[in-house]
Short mmCIF file of C-alpha atoms and ligand atoms in Angstrom, two decimals:
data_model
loop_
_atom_site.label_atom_id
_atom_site.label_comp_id
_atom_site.label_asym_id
_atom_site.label_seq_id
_atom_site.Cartn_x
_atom_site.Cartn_y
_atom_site.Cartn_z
CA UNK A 21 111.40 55.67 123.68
CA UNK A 22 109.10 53.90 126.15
CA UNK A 23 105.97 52.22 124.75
CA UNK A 24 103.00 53.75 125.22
CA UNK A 25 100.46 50.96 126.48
CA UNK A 26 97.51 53.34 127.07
CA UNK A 27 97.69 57.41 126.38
CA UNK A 28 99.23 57.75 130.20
CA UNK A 29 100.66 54.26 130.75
CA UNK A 30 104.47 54.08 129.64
CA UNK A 31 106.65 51.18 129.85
CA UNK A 32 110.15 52.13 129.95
CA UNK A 33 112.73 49.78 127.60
CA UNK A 34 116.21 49.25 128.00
CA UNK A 35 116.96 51.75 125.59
CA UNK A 36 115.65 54.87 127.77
CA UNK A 37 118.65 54.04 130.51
CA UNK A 38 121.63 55.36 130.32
CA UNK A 39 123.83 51.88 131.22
CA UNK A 40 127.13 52.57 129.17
CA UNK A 41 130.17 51.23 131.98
CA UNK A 42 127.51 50.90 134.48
CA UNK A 43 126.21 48.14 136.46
CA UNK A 44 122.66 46.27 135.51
CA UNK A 45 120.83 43.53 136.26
CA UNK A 46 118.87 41.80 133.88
CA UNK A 47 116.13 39.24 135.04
CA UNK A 48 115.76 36.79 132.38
CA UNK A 49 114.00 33.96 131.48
CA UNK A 50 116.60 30.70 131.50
CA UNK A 51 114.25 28.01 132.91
CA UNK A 52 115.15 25.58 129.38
CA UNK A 53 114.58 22.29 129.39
CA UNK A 54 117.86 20.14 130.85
CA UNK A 55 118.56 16.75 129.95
CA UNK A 56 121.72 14.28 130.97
CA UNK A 57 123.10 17.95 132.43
CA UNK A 58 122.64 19.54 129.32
CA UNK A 59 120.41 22.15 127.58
CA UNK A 60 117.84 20.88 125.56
CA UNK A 61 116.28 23.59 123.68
CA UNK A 62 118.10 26.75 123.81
CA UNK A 63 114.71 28.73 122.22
CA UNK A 64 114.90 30.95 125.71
CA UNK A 65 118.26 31.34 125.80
CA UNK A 66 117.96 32.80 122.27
CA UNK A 67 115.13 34.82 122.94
CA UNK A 68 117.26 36.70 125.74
CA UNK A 69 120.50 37.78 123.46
CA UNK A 70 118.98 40.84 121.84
CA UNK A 71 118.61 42.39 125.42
CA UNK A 72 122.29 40.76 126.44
CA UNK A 73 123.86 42.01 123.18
CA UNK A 74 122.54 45.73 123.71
CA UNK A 75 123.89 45.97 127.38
CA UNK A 76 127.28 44.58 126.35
CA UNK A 77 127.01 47.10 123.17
CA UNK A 78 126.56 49.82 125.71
CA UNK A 79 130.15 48.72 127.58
CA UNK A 80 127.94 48.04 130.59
CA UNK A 81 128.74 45.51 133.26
CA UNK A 82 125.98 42.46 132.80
CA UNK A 83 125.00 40.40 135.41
CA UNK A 84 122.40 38.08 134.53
CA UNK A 85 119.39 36.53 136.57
CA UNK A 86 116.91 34.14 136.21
CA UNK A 87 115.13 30.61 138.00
CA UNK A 88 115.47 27.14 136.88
CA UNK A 89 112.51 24.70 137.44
CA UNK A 90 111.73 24.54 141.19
CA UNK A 91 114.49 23.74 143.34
CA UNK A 92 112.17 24.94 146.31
CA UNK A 93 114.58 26.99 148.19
CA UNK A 94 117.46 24.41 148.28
CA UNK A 95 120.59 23.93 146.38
CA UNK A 96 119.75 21.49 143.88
CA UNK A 97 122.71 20.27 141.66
CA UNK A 98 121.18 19.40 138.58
CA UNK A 99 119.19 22.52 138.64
CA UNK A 100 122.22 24.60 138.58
CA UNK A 101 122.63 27.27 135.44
CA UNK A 102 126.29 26.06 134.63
CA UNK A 103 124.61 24.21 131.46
CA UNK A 104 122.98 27.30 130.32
CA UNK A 105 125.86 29.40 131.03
CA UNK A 106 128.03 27.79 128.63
CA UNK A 107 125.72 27.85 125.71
CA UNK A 108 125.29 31.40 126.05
CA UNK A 109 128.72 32.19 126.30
CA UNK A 110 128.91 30.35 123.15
CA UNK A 111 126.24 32.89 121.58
CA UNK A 112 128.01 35.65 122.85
CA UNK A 113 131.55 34.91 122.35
CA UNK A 114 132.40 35.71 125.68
CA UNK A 115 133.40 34.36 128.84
CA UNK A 116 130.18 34.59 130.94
CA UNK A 117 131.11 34.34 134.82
CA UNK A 118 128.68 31.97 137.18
CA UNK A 119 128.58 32.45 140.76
CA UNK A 120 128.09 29.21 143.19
CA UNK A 121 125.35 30.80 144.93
CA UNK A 122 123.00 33.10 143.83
CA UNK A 123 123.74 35.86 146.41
CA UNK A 124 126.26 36.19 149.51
CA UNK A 125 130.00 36.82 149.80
CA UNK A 126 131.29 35.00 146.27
CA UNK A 127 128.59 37.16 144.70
CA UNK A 128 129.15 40.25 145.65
CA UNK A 129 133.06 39.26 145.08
CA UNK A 130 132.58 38.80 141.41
CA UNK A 131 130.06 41.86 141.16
CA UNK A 132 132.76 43.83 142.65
CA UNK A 133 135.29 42.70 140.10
CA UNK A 134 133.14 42.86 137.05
CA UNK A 135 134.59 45.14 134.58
CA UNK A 136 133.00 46.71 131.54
CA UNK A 137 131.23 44.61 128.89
CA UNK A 138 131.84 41.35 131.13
CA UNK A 139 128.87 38.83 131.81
CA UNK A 140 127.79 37.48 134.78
CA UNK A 141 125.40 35.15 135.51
CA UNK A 142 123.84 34.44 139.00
CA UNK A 143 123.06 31.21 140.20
CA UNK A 144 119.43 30.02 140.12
CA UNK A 145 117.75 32.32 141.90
CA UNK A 146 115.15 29.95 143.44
CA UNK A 147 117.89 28.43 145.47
CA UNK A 148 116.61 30.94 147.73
CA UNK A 149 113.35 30.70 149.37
CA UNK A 150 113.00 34.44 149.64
CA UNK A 151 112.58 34.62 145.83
CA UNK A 152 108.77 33.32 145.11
CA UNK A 153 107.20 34.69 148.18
CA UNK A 154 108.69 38.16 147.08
CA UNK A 155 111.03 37.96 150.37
CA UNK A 156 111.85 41.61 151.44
CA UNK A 157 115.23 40.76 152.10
CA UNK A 158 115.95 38.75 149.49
CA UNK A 159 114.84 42.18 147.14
CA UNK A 160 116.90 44.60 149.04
CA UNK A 161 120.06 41.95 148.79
CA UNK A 162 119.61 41.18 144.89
CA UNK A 163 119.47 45.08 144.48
CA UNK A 164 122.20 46.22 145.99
CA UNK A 165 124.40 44.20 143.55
CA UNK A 166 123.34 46.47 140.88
CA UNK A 167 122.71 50.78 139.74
CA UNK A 168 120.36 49.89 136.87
CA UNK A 169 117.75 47.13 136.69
CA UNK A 170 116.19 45.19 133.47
CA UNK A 171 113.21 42.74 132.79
CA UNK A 172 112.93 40.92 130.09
CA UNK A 173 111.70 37.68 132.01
CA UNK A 174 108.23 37.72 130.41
CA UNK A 175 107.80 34.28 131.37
CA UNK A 176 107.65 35.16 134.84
CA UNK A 177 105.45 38.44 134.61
CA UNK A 178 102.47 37.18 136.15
CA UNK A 179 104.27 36.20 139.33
CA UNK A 180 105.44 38.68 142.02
CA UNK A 181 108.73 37.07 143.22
CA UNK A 182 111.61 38.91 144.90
CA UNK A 183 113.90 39.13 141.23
CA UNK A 184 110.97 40.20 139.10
CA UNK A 185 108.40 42.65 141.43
CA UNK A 186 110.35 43.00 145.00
CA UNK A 187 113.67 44.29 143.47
CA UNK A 188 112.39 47.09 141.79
CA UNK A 189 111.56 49.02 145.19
CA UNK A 190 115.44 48.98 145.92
CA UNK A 191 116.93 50.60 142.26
CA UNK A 192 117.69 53.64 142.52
CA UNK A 193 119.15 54.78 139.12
CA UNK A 194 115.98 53.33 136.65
CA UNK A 195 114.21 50.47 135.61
CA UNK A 196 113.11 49.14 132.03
CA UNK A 197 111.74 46.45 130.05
CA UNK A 198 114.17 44.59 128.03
CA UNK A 199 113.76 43.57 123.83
CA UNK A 200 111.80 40.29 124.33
CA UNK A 201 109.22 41.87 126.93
CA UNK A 202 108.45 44.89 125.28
CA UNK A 203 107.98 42.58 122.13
CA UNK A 204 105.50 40.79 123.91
CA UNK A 205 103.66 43.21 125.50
CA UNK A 206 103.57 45.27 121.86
CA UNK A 207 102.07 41.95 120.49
CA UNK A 208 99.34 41.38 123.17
CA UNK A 209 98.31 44.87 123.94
CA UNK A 210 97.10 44.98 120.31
CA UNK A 211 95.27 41.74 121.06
CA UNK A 212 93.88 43.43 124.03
CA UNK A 213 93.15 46.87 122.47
CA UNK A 214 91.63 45.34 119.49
CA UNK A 215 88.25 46.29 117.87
CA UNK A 216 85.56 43.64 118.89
CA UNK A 217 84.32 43.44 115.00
CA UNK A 218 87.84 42.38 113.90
CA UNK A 219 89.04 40.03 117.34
CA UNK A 220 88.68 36.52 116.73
CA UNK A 221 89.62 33.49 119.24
CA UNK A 222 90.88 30.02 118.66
CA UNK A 223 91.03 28.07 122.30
CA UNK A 224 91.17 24.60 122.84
CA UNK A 225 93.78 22.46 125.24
CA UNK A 226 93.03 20.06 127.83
CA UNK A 227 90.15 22.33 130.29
CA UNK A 228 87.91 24.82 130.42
CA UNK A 229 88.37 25.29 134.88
CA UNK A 230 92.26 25.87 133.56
CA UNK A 231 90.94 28.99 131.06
CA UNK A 232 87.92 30.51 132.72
CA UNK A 233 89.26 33.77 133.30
CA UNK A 234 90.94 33.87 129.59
CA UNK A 235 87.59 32.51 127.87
CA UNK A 236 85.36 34.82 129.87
CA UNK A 237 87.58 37.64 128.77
CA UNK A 238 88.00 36.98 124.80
CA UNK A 239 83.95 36.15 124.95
CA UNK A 240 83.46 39.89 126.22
CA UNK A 241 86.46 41.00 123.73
CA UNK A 242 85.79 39.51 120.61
CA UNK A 243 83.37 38.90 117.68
CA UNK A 244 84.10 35.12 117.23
CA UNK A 245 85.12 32.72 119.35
CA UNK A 246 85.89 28.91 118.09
CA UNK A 247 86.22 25.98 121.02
CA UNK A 248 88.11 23.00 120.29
CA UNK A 249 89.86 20.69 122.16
CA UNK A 250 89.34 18.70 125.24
CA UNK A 251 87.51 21.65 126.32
CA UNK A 252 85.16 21.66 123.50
CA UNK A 253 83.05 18.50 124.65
CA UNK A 254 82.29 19.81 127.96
CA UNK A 255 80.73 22.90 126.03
CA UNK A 256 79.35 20.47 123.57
CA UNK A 257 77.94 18.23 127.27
CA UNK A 258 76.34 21.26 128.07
CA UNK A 259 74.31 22.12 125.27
CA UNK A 260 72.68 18.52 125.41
CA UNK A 261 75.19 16.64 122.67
CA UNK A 262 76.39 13.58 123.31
CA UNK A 263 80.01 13.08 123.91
CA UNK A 264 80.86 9.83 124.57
CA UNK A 265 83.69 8.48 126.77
CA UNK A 266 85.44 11.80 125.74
CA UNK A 267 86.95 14.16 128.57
CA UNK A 268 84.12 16.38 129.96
CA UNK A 269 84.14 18.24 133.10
CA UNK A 270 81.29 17.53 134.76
CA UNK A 271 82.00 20.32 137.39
CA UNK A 272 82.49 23.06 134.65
CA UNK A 273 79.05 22.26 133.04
CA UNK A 274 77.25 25.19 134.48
CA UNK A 275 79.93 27.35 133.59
CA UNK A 276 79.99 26.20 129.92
CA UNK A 277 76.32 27.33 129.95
CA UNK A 278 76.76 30.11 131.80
CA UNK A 279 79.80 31.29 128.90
CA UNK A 280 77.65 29.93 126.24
CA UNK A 281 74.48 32.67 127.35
CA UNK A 282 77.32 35.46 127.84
CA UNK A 283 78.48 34.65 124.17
CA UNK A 284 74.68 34.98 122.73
CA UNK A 285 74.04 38.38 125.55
CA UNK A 286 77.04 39.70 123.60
CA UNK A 287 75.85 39.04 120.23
CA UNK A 288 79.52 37.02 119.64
CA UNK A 289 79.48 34.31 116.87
CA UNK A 290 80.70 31.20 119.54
CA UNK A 291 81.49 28.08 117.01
CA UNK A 292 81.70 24.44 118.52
CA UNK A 293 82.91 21.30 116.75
CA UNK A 294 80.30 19.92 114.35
CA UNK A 295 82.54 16.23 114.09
CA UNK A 296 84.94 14.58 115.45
CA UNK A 297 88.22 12.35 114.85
CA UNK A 298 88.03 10.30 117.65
CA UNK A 299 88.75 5.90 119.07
CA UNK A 300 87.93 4.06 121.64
CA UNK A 301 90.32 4.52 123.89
CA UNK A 302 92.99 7.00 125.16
CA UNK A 303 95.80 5.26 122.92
CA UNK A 304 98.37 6.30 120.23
CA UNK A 305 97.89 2.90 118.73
CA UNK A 306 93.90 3.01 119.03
CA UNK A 307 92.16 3.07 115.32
CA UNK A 308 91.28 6.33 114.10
CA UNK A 309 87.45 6.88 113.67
CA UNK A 310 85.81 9.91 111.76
CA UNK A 311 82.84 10.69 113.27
CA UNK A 312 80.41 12.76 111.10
CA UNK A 313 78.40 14.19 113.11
CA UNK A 314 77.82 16.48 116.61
CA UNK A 315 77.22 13.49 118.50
CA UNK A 316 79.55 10.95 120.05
CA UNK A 317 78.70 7.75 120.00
CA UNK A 318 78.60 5.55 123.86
CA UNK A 319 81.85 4.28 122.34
CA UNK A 320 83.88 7.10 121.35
CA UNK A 321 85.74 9.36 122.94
CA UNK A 322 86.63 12.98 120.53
CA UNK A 323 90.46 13.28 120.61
CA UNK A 324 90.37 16.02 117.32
CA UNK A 325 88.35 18.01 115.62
CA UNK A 326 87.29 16.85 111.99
CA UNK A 327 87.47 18.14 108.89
CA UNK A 328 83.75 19.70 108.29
CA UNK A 329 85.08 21.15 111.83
CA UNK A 330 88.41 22.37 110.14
CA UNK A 331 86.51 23.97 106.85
CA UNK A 332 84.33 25.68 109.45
CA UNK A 333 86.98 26.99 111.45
CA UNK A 334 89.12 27.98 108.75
CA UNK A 335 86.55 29.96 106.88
CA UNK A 336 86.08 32.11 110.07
CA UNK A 337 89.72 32.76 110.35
CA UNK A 338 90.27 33.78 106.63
CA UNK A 339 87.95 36.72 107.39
CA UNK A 340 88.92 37.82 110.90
CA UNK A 341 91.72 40.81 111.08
CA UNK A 342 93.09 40.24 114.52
CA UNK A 343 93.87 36.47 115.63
CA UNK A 344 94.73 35.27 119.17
CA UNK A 345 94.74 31.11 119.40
CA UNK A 346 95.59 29.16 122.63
CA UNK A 347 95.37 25.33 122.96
CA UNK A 348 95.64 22.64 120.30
CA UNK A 349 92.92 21.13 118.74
CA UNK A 350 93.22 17.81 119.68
CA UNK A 351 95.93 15.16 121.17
CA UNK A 352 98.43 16.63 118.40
CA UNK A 353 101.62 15.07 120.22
CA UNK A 354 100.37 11.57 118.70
CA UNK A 355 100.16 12.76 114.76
CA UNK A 356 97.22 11.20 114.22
CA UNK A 357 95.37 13.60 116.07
CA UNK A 358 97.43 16.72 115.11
CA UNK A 359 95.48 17.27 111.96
CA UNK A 360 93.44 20.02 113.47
CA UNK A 361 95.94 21.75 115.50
CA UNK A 362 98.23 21.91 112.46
CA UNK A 363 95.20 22.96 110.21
CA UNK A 364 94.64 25.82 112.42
CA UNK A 365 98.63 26.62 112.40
CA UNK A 366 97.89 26.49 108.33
CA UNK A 367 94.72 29.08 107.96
CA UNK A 368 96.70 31.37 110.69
CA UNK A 369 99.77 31.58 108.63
CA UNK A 370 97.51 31.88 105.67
CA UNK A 371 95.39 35.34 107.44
CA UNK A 372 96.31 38.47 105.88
CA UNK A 373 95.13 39.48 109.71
CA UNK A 374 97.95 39.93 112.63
CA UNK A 375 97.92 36.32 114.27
CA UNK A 376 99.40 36.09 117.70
CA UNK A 377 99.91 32.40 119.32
CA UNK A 378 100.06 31.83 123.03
CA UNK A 379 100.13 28.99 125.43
CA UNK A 380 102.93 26.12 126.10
CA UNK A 381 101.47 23.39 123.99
CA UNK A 382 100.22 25.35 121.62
CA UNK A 383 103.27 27.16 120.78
CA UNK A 384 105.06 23.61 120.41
CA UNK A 385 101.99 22.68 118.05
CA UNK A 386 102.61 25.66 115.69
CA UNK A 387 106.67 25.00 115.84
CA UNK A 388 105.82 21.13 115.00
CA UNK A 389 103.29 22.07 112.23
CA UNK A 390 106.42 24.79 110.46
CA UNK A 391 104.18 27.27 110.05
CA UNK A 392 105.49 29.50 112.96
CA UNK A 393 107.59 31.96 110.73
CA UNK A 394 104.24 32.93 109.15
CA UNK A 395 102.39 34.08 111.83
CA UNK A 396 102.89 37.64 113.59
CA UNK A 397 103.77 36.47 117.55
CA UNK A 398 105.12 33.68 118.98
CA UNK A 399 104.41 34.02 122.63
CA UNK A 400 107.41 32.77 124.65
CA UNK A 401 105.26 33.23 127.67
CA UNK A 402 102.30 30.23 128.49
CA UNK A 403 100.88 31.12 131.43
CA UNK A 404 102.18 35.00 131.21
CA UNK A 405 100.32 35.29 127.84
CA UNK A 406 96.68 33.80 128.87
CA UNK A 407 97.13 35.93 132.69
CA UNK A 408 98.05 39.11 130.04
CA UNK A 409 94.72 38.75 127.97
CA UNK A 410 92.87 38.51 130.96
CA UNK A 411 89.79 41.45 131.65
CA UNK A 412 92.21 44.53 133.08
CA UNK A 413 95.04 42.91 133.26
CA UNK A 414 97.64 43.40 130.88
CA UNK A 415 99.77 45.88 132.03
CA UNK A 416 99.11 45.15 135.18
CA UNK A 417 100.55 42.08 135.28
CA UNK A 418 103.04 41.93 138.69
CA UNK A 419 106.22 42.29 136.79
CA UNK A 420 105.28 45.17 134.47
CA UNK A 421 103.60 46.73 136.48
CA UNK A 422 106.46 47.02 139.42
CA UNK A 423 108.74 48.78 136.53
CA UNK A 424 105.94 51.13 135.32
CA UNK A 425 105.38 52.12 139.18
CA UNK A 426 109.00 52.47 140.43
CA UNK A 427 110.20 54.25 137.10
CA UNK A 428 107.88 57.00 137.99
CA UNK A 429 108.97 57.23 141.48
CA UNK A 430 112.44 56.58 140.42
CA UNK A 431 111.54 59.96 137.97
CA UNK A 432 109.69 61.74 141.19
CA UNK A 433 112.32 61.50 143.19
CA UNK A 434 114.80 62.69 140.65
CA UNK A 435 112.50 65.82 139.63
CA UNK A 436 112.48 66.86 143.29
CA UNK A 437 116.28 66.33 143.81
CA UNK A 438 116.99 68.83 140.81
CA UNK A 439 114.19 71.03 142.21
CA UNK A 440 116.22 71.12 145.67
CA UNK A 441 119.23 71.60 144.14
CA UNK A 442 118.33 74.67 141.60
CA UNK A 443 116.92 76.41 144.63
CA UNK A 444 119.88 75.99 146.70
CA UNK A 445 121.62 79.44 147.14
CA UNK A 446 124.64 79.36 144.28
CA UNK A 447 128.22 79.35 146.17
CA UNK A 448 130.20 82.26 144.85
CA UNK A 449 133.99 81.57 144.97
CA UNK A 450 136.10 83.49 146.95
CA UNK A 451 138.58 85.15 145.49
P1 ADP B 512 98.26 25.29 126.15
O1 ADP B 512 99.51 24.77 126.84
O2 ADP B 512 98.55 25.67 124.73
O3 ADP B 512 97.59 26.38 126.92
P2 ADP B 512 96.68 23.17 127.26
O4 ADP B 512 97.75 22.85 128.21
O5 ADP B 512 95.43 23.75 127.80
O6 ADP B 512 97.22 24.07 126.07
O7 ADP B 512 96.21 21.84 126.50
C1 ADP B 512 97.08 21.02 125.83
C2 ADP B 512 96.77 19.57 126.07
O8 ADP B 512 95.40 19.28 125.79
C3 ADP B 512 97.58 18.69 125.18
O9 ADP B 512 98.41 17.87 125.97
C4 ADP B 512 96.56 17.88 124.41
O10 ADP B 512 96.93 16.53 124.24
C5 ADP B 512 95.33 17.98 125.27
N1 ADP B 512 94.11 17.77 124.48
C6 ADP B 512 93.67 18.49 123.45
N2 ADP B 512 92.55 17.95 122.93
C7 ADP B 512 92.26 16.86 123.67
C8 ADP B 512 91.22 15.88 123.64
N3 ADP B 512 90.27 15.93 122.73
N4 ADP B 512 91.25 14.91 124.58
C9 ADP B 512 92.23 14.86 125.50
N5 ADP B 512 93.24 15.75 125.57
C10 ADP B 512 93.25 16.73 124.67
MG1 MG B 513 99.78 23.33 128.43
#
């Protein structure tokens, strides 16, 4: 069944094709951390199997796709997917297949020869120049390897590259979403389509000119938004508090005021810090200072929130039904400072509410704080997520939006093919 992301808006999934000892291409997300030439963290790799496990379920002939870092359009050795290959074959018990390049001759070769319920995985696709400025070519070539094609790269949604937007113009047989995409659009749609009086919004992280578009958006969406963070003491700048020798943006002042009036036009409850952990300097060994009140002293720079801050923003989360938080806190990779991040991670997994986290560092905070079983989502995607919560964008985010479009013209076409042939004069045999 597709998922309905508005009453006539349907995203197809992987289980509306009919794949079984056919050929399809699944665009994944393997762009894992490498160190010495292995895998470091294998949480993508994971996050991919459900999809991988159905197709080869379904006798179907996998061949797998997906970028690694940013090779730039060259062949770069130690960005090669032979490291990830073997870990998943160890998932999957299988032999997984990896060609040298991502396309030409030994491609097609082993596409050719790929028998039912084998795996194979395609070399980084970013080897190829074609493939982030959504090369034509590059599309038509990638396509032709395959009948049926998949994306579950949410990662990557927000980017129209050749593997994840170009591609789908040249399937012919369907398109779909895979497990881990339609999981994440399920999770952020109900962000998105949630009632302002029950939407509430943790963001924090390192700057408001990174997050305009996201704040903006959750200001006009929600009923309470709480700022922490870097981000919070160029907010704070602009209301006339002092802030120290902490990091404000001196360009984004006028948009901080300009948010801060949209947040009282809207009527929406828009919570500051009210004190501060913070040192005097930008060290993991500096002293820790608890500053009590709104104000920074000359000396100080805020590198946390504190813990009036904490009770403050924890008593607004305990009543809120629908929770969305991106960007820690405070410096949380040195632990001194993590105290608010993980504080946050601890009233989330305490909401009765559904609690969705989203954003690179802010995922790792709520891993590092062991709380992440307890909340609802776990965004895989950082920069996918924020683009998805965006004013209007959410579905229409490149890469779901190319399968919505070209599964309807893939069902067009289809419809007017059967059309043709019922009105085609029946052939009578001869006898
Ligand atoms: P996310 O990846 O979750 O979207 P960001 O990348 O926006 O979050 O922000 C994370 C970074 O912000 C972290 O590296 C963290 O150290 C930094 N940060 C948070 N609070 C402060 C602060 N008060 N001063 C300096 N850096 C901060
Ligand atoms: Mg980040």
């Amino acid at each position: 069944m597709p998922v309905q992301l508005s009453p006539n808006v349907d995203l197809p999934t992987i289980e509306d094709l009919d794949i079984s000892g056919r050929l399809v291409l699944i665009r994944v997300d393997f762009n894992t951390p490498l160190k010495d030439g292995k895998v470091a963290d294998d949480t993508r790799i994971r996050a991919a199997l459900p999809t991988i496990e159905y197709a080869l379920k379904q006798n179907a002939k996998v061949i797998l796709m997906s970028h690694l870092g940013r090779p730039k359009g060259r062949n770069v050795d130690e960005l090669s997917l032979a490291p990830v290959g073997e870990v998943l074959a160890g998932y999957l018990k299988r032999e997984v297949l990896l060609s040298d390049r991502p396309m030409g001759e030994g491609s097609a070769y082993l596409v050719q020869n790929l028998k039912d319920g084998e795996v194979l995985l395609l070399e980084n696709v970013r080897f190829h120049s074609g493939e982030t400025k959504n090369n034509e070519h590059l599309a038509k070539e990638l396509a032709a390897f395959t009948e049926f094609y998949v994306n579950d790269a949410f990662g990557t949604a927000h980017r129209a590259h050749a593997s994840t937007v170009g591609i789908t113009q040249y399937i012919h047989e369907g398109v779909a979403a895979g497990y881990l995409m339609v999981e994440e659009v399920r999770a952020l749609s109900r962000i998105q389509h949630a009632h302002r009086s029950e939407l509430l919004a943790v963001i924090g992280g390192a700057k408001v000119s990174d997050k305009l578009a996201v704040l903006r958006s959750l200001i006009l969406k929600a009923n309470t938004v709480l700022i922490g963070g870097a981000m919070a003491y160029t907010f704070l700048a602009a209301q006339g508090a002092k802030t120290g020798l902490s990091r404000v943006e001196l360009d984004q002042l006028d948009t901080a005021r300009s948010l801060l009036a949209l947040a009282q036009e809207k009527n929406v409850k828009l919570l500051l810090p009210v004190d501060h952990l913070g040192a005097t300097e930008f060290s993991e060994e500096s002293e820790v200072q608890t500053i009590d009140s709104i104000d920074i002293p000359d000396d100080l720079m805020g590198l946390d929130i504190g813990p009036k801050t904490i009770e403050l923003f924890s008593e607004a989360i305990a009543k809120a039904k629908v929770l969305i938080w991106n960007g820690p806190m405070g410096v949380f990779e040195w632990p001194a400072y993590a105290t608010g991040s993980f504080a946050i991670a601890e009233a989330f997994a305490q909401s009765n509410g559904y609690t969705v986290i989203g954003g690179g560092d802010s995922v790792r905070a709520i891993h590092e704080s062991g709380q992440a079983e307890h909340v609802s989502h776990v965004s895989t995607g950082g920069g996918a997520s924020l683009e998805f919560l965006e004013l209007d964008k959410g579905a229409f985010l490149p890469g779901i939006e190319a399968i919505i479009k070209r599964d309807l013209e893939i069902k067009q076409l289809q419809d007017e093919l059967n059309q043709e042939l019922a009105a085609q004069p029946k052939l009578t045999p001869i006898d």
